[in-house]
Coordinates of C-alpha atoms and ligand atoms in Angstrom, one line a residue:
X1 CA 130.6 199.2 -178.2
X2 CA 128.9 202.5 -177.6
X3 CA 129.3 205.5 -180.1
X4 CA 128.7 208.7 -178.3
X5 CA 128.5 212.0 -180.1
X6 CA 129.2 215.0 -177.7
X7 CA 130.4 218.5 -177.2
X8 CA 132.5 220.2 -174.5
X9 CA 131.8 223.8 -173.8
X10 CA 131.5 225.6 -177.1
X11 CA 133.4 223.2 -179.5
X12 CA 132.0 221.4 -182.6
X13 CA 130.1 218.1 -181.7
X14 CA 132.4 215.1 -182.1
X15 CA 132.1 211.2 -182.5
X16 CA 133.5 209.1 -179.4
X17 CA 133.4 205.9 -178.0
X18 CA 132.4 205.1 -174.4
X19 CA 134.1 203.0 -171.6
X20 CA 132.5 202.7 -168.4
X21 CA 132.1 206.2 -167.8
X22 CA 134.9 208.1 -169.6
X23 CA 134.7 209.0 -173.7
X24 CA 137.8 208.3 -176.0
X25 CA 137.7 210.1 -179.0
X26 CA 137.3 208.6 -182.7
X27 CA 139.7 209.5 -185.2
X28 CA 138.8 208.8 -188.9
X29 CA 135.2 207.6 -190.4
X30 CA 133.1 206.3 -187.8
X31 CA 131.5 204.5 -190.8
X32 CA 134.5 203.5 -192.6
X33 CA 138.4 203.5 -191.0
X34 CA 139.1 205.1 -187.9
X35 CA 141.0 204.9 -184.6
X36 CA 139.9 205.0 -181.5
X37 CA 141.8 207.4 -178.8
X38 CA 142.1 206.3 -175.0
X39 CA 138.9 207.2 -173.2
X40 CA 140.2 209.9 -171.0
X41 CA 137.1 212.6 -170.8
X42 CA 134.3 212.0 -168.4
X43 CA 130.7 211.7 -169.2
X44 CA 130.1 214.1 -166.8
X45 CA 131.8 216.9 -168.3
X46 CA 130.3 216.7 -171.7
X47 CA 126.8 217.3 -173.5
X48 CA 125.4 214.1 -175.1
X49 CA 124.4 214.8 -178.7
X50 CA 121.8 213.0 -181.0
X51 CA 124.3 210.3 -181.7
X52 CA 123.8 210.6 -185.6
X53 CA 122.6 213.2 -187.4
X54 CA 121.0 211.5 -190.2
X55 CA 120.0 213.1 -194.1
X56 CA 116.2 211.3 -193.4
X57 CA 114.6 210.0 -190.4
X58 CA 112.1 206.7 -192.1
X59 CA 109.2 205.5 -189.5
X60 CA 107.3 202.4 -189.6
X61 CA 103.6 202.8 -188.4
X62 CA 101.4 199.7 -186.6
X63 CA 104.4 197.4 -186.0
X64 CA 103.0 195.9 -182.9
X65 CA 99.6 194.1 -183.0
X66 CA 98.1 195.8 -179.9
X67 CA 99.5 199.5 -180.8
X68 CA 97.2 199.1 -183.9
X69 CA 94.3 197.5 -182.0
X70 CA 94.5 200.5 -180.0
X71 CA 93.7 203.1 -182.1
X72 CA 91.3 201.0 -183.8
X73 CA 93.5 200.0 -186.8
X74 CA 94.0 196.8 -188.6
X75 CA 98.1 195.5 -189.1
X76 CA 98.8 196.2 -192.6
X77 CA 100.2 193.7 -194.8
X78 CA 103.0 195.4 -195.6
X79 CA 105.3 197.8 -193.7
X80 CA 103.7 201.1 -193.4
X81 CA 106.7 203.8 -193.2
X82 CA 106.8 207.9 -193.0
X83 CA 109.4 210.2 -192.9
X84 CA 110.0 212.6 -190.0
X85 CA 112.3 215.8 -191.1
X86 CA 115.6 216.2 -189.8
X87 CA 114.7 219.5 -188.3
X88 CA 112.5 218.1 -185.7
X89 CA 115.3 216.4 -183.7
X90 CA 116.5 216.9 -180.3
X91 CA 119.0 215.8 -178.0
X92 CA 119.1 213.7 -175.2
X93 CA 117.4 215.9 -172.3
X94 CA 116.3 218.9 -174.4
X95 CA 112.8 219.6 -174.2
X96 CA 109.7 218.7 -176.5
X97 CA 107.6 221.8 -177.0
X98 CA 103.9 221.2 -177.2
X99 CA 102.8 222.9 -180.0
X100 CA 99.6 225.6 -179.9
X101 CA 98.0 223.7 -182.9
X102 CA 97.8 220.1 -181.7
X103 CA 95.5 219.6 -178.1
X104 CA 96.8 216.1 -178.0
X105 CA 101.0 215.1 -178.4
X106 CA 101.7 211.6 -177.5
X107 CA 104.9 209.8 -177.0
X108 CA 105.9 206.8 -178.9
X109 CA 108.7 204.8 -177.2
X110 CA 110.8 203.0 -180.4
X111 CA 113.9 201.0 -181.4
X112 CA 115.8 202.7 -183.9
X113 CA 118.1 201.6 -186.2
X114 CA 121.0 202.9 -187.5
X115 CA 122.3 202.5 -190.9
X116 CA 126.5 202.2 -191.5
X117 CA 126.3 201.5 -195.3
X118 CA 125.0 203.1 -197.9
X119 CA 121.9 200.6 -198.8
X120 CA 119.5 199.9 -201.8
X121 CA 117.6 196.7 -202.7
X122 CA 119.4 194.6 -200.0
X123 CA 117.8 191.7 -199.1
X124 CA 116.6 190.8 -195.4
X125 CA 119.8 188.5 -195.4
X126 CA 121.7 190.9 -196.1
X127 CA 120.4 193.8 -194.4
X128 CA 122.4 193.1 -190.8
X129 CA 125.6 194.2 -192.8
X130 CA 123.8 197.6 -193.5
X131 CA 123.3 198.1 -189.8
X132 CA 125.7 200.3 -187.5
X133 CA 124.2 199.9 -184.4
X134 CA 121.0 200.8 -182.2
X135 CA 119.6 203.6 -180.2
X136 CA 116.7 204.7 -178.5
X137 CA 114.1 207.2 -179.9
X138 CA 110.6 208.8 -178.9
X139 CA 108.7 209.3 -182.0
X140 CA 106.3 212.2 -180.7
X141 CA 103.1 212.6 -182.5
X142 CA 100.3 215.1 -182.7
X143 CA 97.4 212.3 -182.6
X144 CA 94.6 214.5 -183.2
X145 CA 96.5 216.2 -186.4
X146 CA 97.4 212.2 -187.8
X147 CA 93.8 211.7 -187.5
X148 CA 92.3 215.2 -189.2
X149 CA 95.3 215.1 -191.9
X150 CA 95.3 211.9 -193.4
X151 CA 99.0 212.4 -194.4
X152 CA 101.1 212.4 -190.9
X153 CA 104.1 214.9 -192.2
X154 CA 102.6 217.7 -189.7
X155 CA 101.5 215.0 -187.3
X156 CA 104.8 214.0 -186.8
X157 CA 107.0 216.9 -188.5
X158 CA 106.9 219.6 -185.4
X159 CA 110.6 220.7 -184.4
X160 CA 111.4 218.8 -181.2
X161 CA 109.3 215.6 -182.3
X162 CA 112.6 213.4 -182.8
X163 CA 114.5 213.0 -179.5
X164 CA 117.0 209.8 -180.1
X165 CA 120.0 208.8 -178.2
X166 CA 121.6 208.5 -176.0
X167 CA 124.3 206.7 -177.5
X168 CA 124.4 203.8 -180.3
X169 CA 125.5 200.8 -179.4
X170 CA 126.9 198.5 -182.3
X171 CA 126.5 195.0 -180.5
X172 CA 122.7 195.2 -179.1
X173 CA 121.0 192.0 -179.3
X174 CA 117.5 193.1 -180.6
X175 CA 115.9 189.7 -180.4
X176 CA 113.9 189.9 -177.2
X177 CA 114.5 193.7 -175.7
X178 CA 112.3 195.1 -173.0
X179 CA 111.2 198.7 -174.3
X180 CA 109.4 200.8 -171.6
X181 CA 108.0 204.5 -171.6
X182 CA 107.3 206.4 -168.3
X183 CA 105.7 209.4 -167.8
X184 CA 106.4 211.1 -164.5
X185 CA 107.7 207.6 -163.3
X186 CA 104.3 205.8 -164.2
X187 CA 104.8 203.2 -166.6
X188 CA 102.8 203.8 -170.2
X189 CA 104.6 201.7 -172.9
X190 CA 106.0 198.2 -171.9
X191 CA 106.7 195.3 -174.4
X192 CA 109.3 193.1 -176.4
X193 CA 110.6 193.6 -179.7
X194 CA 110.1 190.0 -180.1
X195 CA 106.4 191.2 -180.8
X196 CA 107.3 193.2 -184.0
X197 CA 104.8 192.2 -187.0
X198 CA 107.9 193.0 -189.3
X199 CA 111.0 192.7 -187.9
X200 CA 114.4 194.7 -188.1
X201 CA 115.9 192.6 -191.4
X202 CA 112.9 193.2 -193.0
X203 CA 112.3 196.6 -192.7
X204 CA 115.9 198.0 -193.9
X205 CA 115.1 195.1 -197.0
X206 CA 111.7 197.0 -197.6
X207 CA 113.0 200.1 -196.9
X208 CA 116.1 200.1 -199.1
X209 CA 113.6 198.9 -202.2
X210 CA 112.1 202.3 -202.2
X211 CA 114.8 204.9 -201.2
X212 CA 118.8 204.5 -201.0
X213 CA 120.0 204.1 -197.2
X214 CA 123.1 206.3 -196.4
X215 CA 125.3 205.7 -193.4
X216 CA 123.8 207.8 -190.3
X217 CA 120.5 207.3 -191.6
X218 CA 117.5 206.0 -189.0
X219 CA 114.8 203.6 -189.2
X220 CA 112.2 204.0 -186.1
X221 CA 110.8 200.6 -185.7
X222 CA 107.1 201.3 -184.6
X223 CA 106.0 201.4 -180.9
X224 CA 103.7 199.3 -179.0
X225 CA 100.7 199.4 -176.9
X226 CA 100.4 202.1 -174.3
X227 CA 100.7 205.7 -176.1
X228 CA 99.6 208.4 -174.4
X229 CA 99.4 212.2 -174.1
X230 CA 102.1 214.5 -172.8
X231 CA 101.6 217.8 -170.3
X232 CA 103.2 221.0 -170.4
X233 CA 105.5 219.7 -167.1
X234 CA 105.9 216.1 -167.7
X235 CA 108.9 214.4 -167.7
X236 CA 109.2 211.5 -170.5
X237 CA 111.5 208.7 -170.2
X238 CA 112.0 205.9 -172.8
X239 CA 114.0 202.8 -172.0
X240 CA 115.7 200.1 -174.0
X241 CA 116.8 197.3 -171.6
X242 CA 120.5 196.8 -171.7
X243 CA 120.4 199.7 -174.4
X244 CA 120.0 202.7 -172.7
X245 CA 117.6 205.4 -171.5
X246 CA 116.5 208.7 -172.9
X247 CA 115.1 211.4 -170.7
X248 CA 113.0 214.5 -172.0
X249 CA 111.2 217.6 -170.6
X250 CA 107.6 218.6 -171.6
X251 CA 106.5 222.3 -171.9
X252 CA 104.1 224.0 -173.8
X253 CA 105.4 226.4 -176.7
X254 CA 104.8 229.9 -175.9
Ligands
ZN1 ZN1 106.2 205.5 -184.2

């Protein structure tokens, strides 16, 4: 099932489920007991919002061998994790703003895990019971500041640096999913989730040994090789085959 969060005109955003190109409401708690209402609102009549509003955004660095190599890094022996602030979130279709502090902002196409149940100290074997579904994300990064700062909070944390969506797929098979990124139609990144160093269950287990994961929290699982620069006027499109397409325009911040 595909879960969307959507807005009609000025109404408050709400959760729904997608059936072909129609949306039905979700009545109740998305992560608990709910009822699906009839799907009759055309997708074209709504604004799609990020499909989750997380308490935290946990990201994994260097989780693809070829990407670690392209930036001159070794693959870590244990998962390398960092956080992006929820204030960096933007909706599908909204504009990524290039901040004046950076001269090198780059795209990072990633598979994103959405947590469905509070998780603390779960094992990799149990992890699937805590995963609600998957979505598509772009871990936008100021590469120059990442190199100079050491800590990545600034490089990864600017407003607009966390687009994800357009929906959560609760049944998606991540075993061999093709991740691509195109900028202005030109291919930049292409790899399979099969190439991850640490698997999704391993990541959920590892992160839950550090911090309690809450329903709606999201995990960016790392980017494959081919990261590259975004310029004002670009359109960046991240696609995970069979899951969804995430498009965002890019503009220099005034
Ligand atoms: Zn990343």
